[in-house]
Coordinates of C-alpha atoms and ligand atoms in Angstrom, one line a residue:
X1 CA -7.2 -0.1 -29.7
X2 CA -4.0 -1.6 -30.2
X3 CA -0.8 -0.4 -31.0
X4 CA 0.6 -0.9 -34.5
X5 CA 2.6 -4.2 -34.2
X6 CA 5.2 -4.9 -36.6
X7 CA 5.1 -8.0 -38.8
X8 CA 6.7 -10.7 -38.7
X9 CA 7.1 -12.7 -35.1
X10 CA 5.4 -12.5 -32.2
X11 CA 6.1 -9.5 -30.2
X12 CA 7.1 -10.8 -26.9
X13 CA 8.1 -9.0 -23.4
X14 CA 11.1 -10.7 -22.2
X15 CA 11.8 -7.6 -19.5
X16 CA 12.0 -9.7 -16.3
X17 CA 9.1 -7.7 -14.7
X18 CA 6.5 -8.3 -16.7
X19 CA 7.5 -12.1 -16.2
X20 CA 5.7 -14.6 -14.4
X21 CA 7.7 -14.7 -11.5
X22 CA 6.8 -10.9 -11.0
X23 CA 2.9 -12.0 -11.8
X24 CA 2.9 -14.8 -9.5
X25 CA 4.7 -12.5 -6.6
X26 CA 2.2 -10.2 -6.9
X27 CA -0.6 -12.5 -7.5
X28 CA 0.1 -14.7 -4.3
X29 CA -0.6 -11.1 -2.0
X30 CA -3.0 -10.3 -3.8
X31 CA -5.2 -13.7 -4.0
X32 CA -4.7 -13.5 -0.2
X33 CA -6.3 -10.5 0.4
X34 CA -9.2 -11.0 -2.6
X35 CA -9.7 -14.6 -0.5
X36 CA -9.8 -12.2 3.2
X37 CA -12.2 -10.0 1.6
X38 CA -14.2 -12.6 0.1
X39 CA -14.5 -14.7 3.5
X40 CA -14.8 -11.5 5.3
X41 CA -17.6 -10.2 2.7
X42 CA -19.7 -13.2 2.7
X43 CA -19.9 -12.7 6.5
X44 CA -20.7 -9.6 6.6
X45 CA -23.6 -10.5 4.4
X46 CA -25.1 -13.4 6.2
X47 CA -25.1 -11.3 9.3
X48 CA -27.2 -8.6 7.6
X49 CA -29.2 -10.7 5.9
X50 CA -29.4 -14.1 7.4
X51 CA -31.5 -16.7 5.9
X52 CA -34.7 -17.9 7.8
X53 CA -33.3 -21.0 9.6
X54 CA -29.6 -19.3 10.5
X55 CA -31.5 -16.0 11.9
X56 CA -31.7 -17.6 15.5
X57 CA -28.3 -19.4 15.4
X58 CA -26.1 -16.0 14.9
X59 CA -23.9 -15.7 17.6
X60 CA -23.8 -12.3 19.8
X61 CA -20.5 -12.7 21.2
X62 CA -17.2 -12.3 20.0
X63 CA -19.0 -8.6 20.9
X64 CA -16.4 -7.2 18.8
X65 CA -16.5 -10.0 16.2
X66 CA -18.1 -8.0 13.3
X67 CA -15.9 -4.6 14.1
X68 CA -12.7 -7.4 13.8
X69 CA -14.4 -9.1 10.6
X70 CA -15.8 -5.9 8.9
X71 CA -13.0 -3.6 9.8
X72 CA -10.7 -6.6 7.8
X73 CA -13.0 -6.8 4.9
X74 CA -12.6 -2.8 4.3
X75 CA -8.8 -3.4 4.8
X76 CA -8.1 -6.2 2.6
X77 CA -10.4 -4.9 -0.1
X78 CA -8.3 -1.2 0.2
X79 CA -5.1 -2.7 0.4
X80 CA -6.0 -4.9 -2.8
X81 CA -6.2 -1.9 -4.9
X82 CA -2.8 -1.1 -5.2
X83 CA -1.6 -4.6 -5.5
X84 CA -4.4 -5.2 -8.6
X85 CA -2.6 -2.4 -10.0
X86 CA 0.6 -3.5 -9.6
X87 CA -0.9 -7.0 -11.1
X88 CA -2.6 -5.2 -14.1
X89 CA 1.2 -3.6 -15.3
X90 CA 3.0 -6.6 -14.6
X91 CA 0.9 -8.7 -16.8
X92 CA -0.6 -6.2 -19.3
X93 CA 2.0 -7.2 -22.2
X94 CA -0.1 -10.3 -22.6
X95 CA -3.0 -7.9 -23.8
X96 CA -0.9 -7.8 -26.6
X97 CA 0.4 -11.6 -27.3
X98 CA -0.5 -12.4 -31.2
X99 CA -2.1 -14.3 -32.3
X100 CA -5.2 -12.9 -30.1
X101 CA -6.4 -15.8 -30.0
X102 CA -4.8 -19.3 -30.8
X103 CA -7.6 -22.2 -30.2
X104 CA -10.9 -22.2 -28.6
X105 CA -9.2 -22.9 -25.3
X106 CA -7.0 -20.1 -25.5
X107 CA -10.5 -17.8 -26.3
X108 CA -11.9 -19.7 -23.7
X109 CA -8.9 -18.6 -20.9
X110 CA -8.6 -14.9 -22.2
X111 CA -12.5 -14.5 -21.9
X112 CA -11.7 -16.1 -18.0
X113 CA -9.2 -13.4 -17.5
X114 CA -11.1 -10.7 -19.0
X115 CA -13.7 -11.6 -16.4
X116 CA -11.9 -11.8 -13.6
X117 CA -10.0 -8.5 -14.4
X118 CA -13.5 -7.2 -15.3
X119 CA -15.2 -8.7 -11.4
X120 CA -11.7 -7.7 -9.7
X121 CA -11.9 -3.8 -10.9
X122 CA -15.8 -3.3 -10.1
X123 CA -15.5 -5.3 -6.4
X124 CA -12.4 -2.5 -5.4
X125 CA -14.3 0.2 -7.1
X126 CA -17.4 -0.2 -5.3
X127 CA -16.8 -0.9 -2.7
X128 CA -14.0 2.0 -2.6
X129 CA -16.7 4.2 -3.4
X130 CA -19.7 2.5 -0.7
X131 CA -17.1 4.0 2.3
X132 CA -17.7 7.4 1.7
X133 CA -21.6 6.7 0.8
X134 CA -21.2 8.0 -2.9
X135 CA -23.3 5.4 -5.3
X136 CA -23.0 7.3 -9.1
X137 CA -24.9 3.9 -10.5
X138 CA -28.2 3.3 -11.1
X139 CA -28.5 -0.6 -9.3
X140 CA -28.6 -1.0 -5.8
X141 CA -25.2 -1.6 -3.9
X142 CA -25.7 -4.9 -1.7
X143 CA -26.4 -7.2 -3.8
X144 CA -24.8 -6.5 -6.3
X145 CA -21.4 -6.0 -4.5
X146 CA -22.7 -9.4 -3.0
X147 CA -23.3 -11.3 -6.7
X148 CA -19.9 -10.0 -7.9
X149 CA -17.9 -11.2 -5.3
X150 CA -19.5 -14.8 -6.0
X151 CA -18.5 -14.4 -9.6
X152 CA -15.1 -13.3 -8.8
X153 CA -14.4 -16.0 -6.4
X154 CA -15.6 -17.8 -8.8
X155 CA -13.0 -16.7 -11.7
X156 CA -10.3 -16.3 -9.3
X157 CA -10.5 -19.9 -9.0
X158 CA -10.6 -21.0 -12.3
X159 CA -7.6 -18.5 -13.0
X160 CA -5.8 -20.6 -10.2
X161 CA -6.4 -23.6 -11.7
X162 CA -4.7 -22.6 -15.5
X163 CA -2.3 -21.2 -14.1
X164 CA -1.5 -24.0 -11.4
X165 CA 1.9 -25.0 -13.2
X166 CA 3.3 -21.8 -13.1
X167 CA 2.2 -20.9 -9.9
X168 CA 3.3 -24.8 -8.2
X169 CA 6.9 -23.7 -10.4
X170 CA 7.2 -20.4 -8.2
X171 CA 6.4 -22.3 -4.9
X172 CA 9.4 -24.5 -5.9
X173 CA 11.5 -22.5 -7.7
X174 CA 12.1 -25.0 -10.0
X175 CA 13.6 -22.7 -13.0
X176 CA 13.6 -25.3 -15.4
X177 CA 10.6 -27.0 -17.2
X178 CA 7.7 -25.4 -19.6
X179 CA 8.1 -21.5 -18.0
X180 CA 11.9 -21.5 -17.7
X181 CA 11.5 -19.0 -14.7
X182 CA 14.9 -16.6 -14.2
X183 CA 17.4 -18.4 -11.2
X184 CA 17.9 -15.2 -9.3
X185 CA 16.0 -12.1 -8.5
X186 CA 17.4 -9.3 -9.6
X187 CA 17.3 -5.9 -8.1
X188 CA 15.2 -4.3 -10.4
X189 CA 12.4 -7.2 -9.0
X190 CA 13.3 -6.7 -5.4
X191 CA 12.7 -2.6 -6.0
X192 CA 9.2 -3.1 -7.6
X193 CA 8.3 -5.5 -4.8
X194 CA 9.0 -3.2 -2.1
X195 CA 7.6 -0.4 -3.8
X196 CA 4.6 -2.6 -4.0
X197 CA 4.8 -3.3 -0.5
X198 CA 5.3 0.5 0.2
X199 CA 2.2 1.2 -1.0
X200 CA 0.2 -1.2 0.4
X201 CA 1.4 -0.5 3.8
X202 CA 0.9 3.6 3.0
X203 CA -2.4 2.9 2.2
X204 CA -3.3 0.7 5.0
X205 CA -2.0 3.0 7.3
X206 CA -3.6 6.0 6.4
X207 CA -7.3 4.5 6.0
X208 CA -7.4 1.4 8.9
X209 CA -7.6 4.0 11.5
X210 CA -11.0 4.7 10.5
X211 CA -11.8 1.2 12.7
X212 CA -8.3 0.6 14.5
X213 CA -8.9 3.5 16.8
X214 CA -5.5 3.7 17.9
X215 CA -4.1 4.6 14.2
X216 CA -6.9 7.5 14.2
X217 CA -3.6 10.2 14.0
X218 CA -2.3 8.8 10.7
X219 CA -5.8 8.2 9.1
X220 CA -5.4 10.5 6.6
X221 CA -7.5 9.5 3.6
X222 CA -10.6 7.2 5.5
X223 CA -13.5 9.2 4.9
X224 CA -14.8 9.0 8.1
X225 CA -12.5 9.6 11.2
X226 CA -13.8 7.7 14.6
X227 CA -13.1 10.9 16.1
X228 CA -15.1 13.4 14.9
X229 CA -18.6 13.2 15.8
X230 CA -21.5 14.2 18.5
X231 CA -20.7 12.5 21.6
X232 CA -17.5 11.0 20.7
X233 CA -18.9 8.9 17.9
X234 CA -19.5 9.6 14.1
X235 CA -23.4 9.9 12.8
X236 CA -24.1 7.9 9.7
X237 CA -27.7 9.2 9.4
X238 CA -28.7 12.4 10.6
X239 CA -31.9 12.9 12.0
X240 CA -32.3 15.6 9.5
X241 CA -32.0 12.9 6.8
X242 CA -34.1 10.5 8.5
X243 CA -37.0 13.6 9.1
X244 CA -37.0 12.5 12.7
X245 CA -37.5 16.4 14.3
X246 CA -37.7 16.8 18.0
X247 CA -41.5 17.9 16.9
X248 CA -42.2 14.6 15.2
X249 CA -41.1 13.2 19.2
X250 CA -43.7 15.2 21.2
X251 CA -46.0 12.6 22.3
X252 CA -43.2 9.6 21.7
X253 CA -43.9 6.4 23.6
X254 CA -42.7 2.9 23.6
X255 CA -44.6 0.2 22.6
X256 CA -43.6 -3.0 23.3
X257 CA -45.8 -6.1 21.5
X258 CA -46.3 -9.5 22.4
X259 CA -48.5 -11.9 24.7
X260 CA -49.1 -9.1 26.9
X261 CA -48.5 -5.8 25.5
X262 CA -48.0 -2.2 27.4
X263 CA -46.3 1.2 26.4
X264 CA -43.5 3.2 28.6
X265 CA -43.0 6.7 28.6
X266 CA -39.5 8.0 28.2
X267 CA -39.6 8.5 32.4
X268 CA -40.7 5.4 33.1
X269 CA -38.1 3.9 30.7
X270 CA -35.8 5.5 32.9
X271 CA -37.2 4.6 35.9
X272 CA -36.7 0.7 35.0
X273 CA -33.4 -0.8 36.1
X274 CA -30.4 0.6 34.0
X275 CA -27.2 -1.0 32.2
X276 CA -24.2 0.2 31.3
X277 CA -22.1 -1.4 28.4
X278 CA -19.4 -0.7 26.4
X279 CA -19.7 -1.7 22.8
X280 CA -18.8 -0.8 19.3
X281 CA -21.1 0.9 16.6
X282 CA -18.9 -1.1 13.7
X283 CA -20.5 0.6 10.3
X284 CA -20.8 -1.3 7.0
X285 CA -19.2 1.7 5.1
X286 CA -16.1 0.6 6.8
X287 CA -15.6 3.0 10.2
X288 CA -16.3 1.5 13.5
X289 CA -15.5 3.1 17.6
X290 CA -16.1 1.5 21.1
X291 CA -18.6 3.6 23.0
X292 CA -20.3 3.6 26.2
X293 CA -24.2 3.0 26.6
X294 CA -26.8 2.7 29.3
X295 CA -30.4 1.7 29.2
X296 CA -32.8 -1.4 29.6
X297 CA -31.8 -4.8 28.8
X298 CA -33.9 -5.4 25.5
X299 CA -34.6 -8.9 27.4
X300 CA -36.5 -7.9 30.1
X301 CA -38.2 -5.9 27.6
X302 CA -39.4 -8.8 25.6
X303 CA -40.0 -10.3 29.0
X304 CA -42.3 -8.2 30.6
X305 CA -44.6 -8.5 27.5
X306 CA -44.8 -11.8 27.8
X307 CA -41.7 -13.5 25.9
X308 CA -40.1 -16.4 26.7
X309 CA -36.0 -16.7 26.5
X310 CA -36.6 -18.3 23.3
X311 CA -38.3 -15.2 22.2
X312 CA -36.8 -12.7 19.4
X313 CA -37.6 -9.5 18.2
X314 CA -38.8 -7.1 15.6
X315 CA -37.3 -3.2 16.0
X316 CA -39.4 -0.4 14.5
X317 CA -38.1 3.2 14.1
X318 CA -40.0 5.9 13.9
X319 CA -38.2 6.9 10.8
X320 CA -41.0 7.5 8.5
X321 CA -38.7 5.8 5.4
X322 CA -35.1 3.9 5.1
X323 CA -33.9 0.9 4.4
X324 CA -33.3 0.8 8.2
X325 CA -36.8 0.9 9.5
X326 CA -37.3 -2.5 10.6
X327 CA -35.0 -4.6 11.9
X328 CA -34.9 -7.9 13.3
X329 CA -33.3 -9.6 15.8
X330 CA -32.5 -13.3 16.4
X331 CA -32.8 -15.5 19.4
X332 CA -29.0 -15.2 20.6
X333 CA -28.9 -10.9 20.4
X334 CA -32.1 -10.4 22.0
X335 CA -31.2 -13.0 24.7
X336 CA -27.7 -11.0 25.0
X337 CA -27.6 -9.2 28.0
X338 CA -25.4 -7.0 26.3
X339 CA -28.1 -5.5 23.8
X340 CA -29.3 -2.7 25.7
X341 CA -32.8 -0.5 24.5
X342 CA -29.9 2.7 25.1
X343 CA -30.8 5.9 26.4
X344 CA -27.3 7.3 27.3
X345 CA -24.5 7.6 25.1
X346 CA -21.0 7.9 26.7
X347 CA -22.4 9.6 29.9
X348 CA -25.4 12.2 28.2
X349 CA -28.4 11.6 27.0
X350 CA -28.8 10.5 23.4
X351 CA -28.1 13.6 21.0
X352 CA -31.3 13.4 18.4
X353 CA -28.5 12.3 15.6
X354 CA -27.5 8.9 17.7
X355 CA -30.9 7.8 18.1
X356 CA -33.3 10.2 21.0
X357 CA -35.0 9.0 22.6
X358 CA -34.0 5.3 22.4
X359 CA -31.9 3.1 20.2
X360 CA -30.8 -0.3 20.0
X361 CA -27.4 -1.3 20.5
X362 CA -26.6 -5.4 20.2
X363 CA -23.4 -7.0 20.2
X364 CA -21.7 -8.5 17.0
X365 CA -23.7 -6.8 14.3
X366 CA -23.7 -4.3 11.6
X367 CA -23.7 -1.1 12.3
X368 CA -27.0 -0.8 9.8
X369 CA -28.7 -3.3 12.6
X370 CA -28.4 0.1 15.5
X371 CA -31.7 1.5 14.8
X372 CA -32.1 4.0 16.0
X373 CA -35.5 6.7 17.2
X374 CA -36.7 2.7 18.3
X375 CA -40.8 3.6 18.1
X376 CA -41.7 -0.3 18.5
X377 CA -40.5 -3.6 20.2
X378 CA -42.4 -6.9 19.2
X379 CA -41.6 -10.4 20.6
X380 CA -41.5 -12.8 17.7
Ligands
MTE1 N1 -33.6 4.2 12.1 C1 -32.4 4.1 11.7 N2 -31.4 3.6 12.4 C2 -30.2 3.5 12.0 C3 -29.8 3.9 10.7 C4 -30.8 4.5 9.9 O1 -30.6 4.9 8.7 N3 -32.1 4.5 10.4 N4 -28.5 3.9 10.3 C5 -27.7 2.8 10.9 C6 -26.3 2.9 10.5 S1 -25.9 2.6 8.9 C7 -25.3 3.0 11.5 S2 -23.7 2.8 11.1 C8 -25.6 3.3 12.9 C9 -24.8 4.5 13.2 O2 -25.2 5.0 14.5 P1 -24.7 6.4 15.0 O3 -25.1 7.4 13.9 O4 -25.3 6.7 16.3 O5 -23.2 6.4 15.0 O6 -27.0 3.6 13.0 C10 -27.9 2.7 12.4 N5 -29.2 3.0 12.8
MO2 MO1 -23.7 2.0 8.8

């Protein structure tokens, strides 16, 4: 609805705030995080789903890599929100510019920005929402989070583009020419700035200790806190959710498949040479924390059934159901002699909620890629 306009001309916002000096101030922070987030996003994405011929070429070291990559993703996307916000009031008298529309060219733009307003809202929204594991929509998260993020890349761009001469005037504070940009910022500018600022750093700082353990104290308003948790380390999926019951693990053996295929018993897993590693579980939904593991290299695994270093693998849970059943492993993280078959979490046994009697922990991968309650090994 609009408001009742008078007649006669245009109504214009001259108030130096809603200017394009404040827009492009904003703008620049927040195209820098929308451009982390994006880079970040993608990443994340090709790691959890890598197409056929990449699967063997994803690298297992930086170990921490995704935790770094994933834990900015989360970040950039959370500290965007306020600064679309700030964005959205700066430039929101334009909503309002009359005519609505002036030429096809000027339809053309507005339909751009409604777009990219449209892309920039549902990206921060759901993905908001995807950290504490609430989906109120009826389509499936990943990939459509994933086709979004194209499209607003995509009108991010184009916005860049008609708005280069205004942007190129605040990079060289030309204040002449087409946009006649104010000389001087005034105080009134500088205050909304650092208010902006404020709130990007308060909300930063109160969610990124969900993944930067050390800010854990102030992490007020993460959803999940790295602290809290069995064993020193937050459970994503209960057993209880994934009906794996300590009955359902009576007579629970490992199989391992390939050339020449055996099955261990939880003892004589244990009786096999042990590693210890320390590595991060680094969660999709945005919380990640260092932990310590022991068990059998995954490698000698795959070896002792007859696959050769160039072997990968295929991880069945005993899960009955989940997206996380299966899982598969390229080349370079079964090779890893980092990527442990775990039995021992941070000196105990594996509570049932981490993954009892065995789970897989890999470096440089989404959290999702853990399975855990690991049934099945298969060289590939
Ligand atoms: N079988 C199975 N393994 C799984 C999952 C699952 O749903 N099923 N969830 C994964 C997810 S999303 C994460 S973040 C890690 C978390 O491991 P944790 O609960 O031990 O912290 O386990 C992974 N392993
Ligand atoms: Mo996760």
């Amino acid at each position: 609805m609009r408001p009742t306009l008078p007649p006669g001309p245009p109504v214009t916002f001259k108030a130096r705030l809603h200017d394009a000096r404040t827009a492009t101030a904003i703008g620049r922070w927040l195209g820098l995080a929308v451009a982390v987030c994006f880079a970040t996003g993608v990443l994340s994405h090709v790691l959890q789903h890598p197409p056929g011929w990449l699967a063997d070429r994803l690298p297992s070291r930086p170990y921490w890599g995704y935790r770094l990559t994933h834990g900015l993703h989360v970040a950039s996307g959370t500290a965007a929100i306020p600064l679309l916000l700030a964005k959205l009031w700066a430039v929101y008298p334009r909503l309002f510019t009359w005519p609505p529309v002036r030429s096809a060219r000027h339809a053309l733009e507005r339909m751009s920005v409604a777009v990219l307003v449209a892309a920039a809202v549902f990206q921060l929204l759901t993905g908001l929402l995807n950290t504490f594991q609430w989906y109120p929509w009826p389509f499936g998260f990943v990939p459509v989070h994933y086709a979004v993020g194209w499209l607003l890349a995509g009108a991010l761009l184009l916005h860049l583009a008609v708005q280069w001469p205004k942007i190129r005037d605040h990079f060289t504070r030309r204040s002449t020419g087409t946009l006649a940009l104010p000389v001087a910022d005034g105080p009134d500018r500088r205050r909304l700035l650092f208010g902006v600022t404020a709130a990007v750093g308060a909300v930063t700082l109160t969610t990124v200790g969900q993944s930067v353990t050390a800010l854990g104290p102030v992490d007020l308003f993460a959803p999940r806190s790295p602290e809290h948790g069995l064993q020193g380390l937050p459970v994503n999926r209960t057993a209880a959710a994934a009906r794996v019951t300590w009955a359902s693990l009576a007579d629970w053996r490992l199989t391992v498949a390939g050339p020449r295929p055996y099955t261990l018993t939880l003892d004589e897993l244990r009786a096999l040479p042990q590693h210890e590693v320390i590595l991060p579980i680094a969660c999709v939904e945005g919380w990640s924390k260092s932990a310590r593991w022991s068990g059998i290299r995954v490698r000698d695994l795959l070896e002792r059934a007859g696959g050769g270093h160039g072997s990968r693998a295929r991880v069945v849970s005993l899960e009955a159901e989940g997206a996380y059943r299966v899982m598969d492993m390229g080349r370079l993280y079964a090779q890893d002699p980092l990527t442990l078959l775990a039995l021992r979490l941070n000196g105990a046994v594996l509570s049932l909620d981490h993954g009892y009697p065995a789970r897989i922990i890999a470096p440089n991968r989404p959290g999702v890629l853990q399975t855990k309650w690991v049934a099945r090994l298969e060289v590939v």
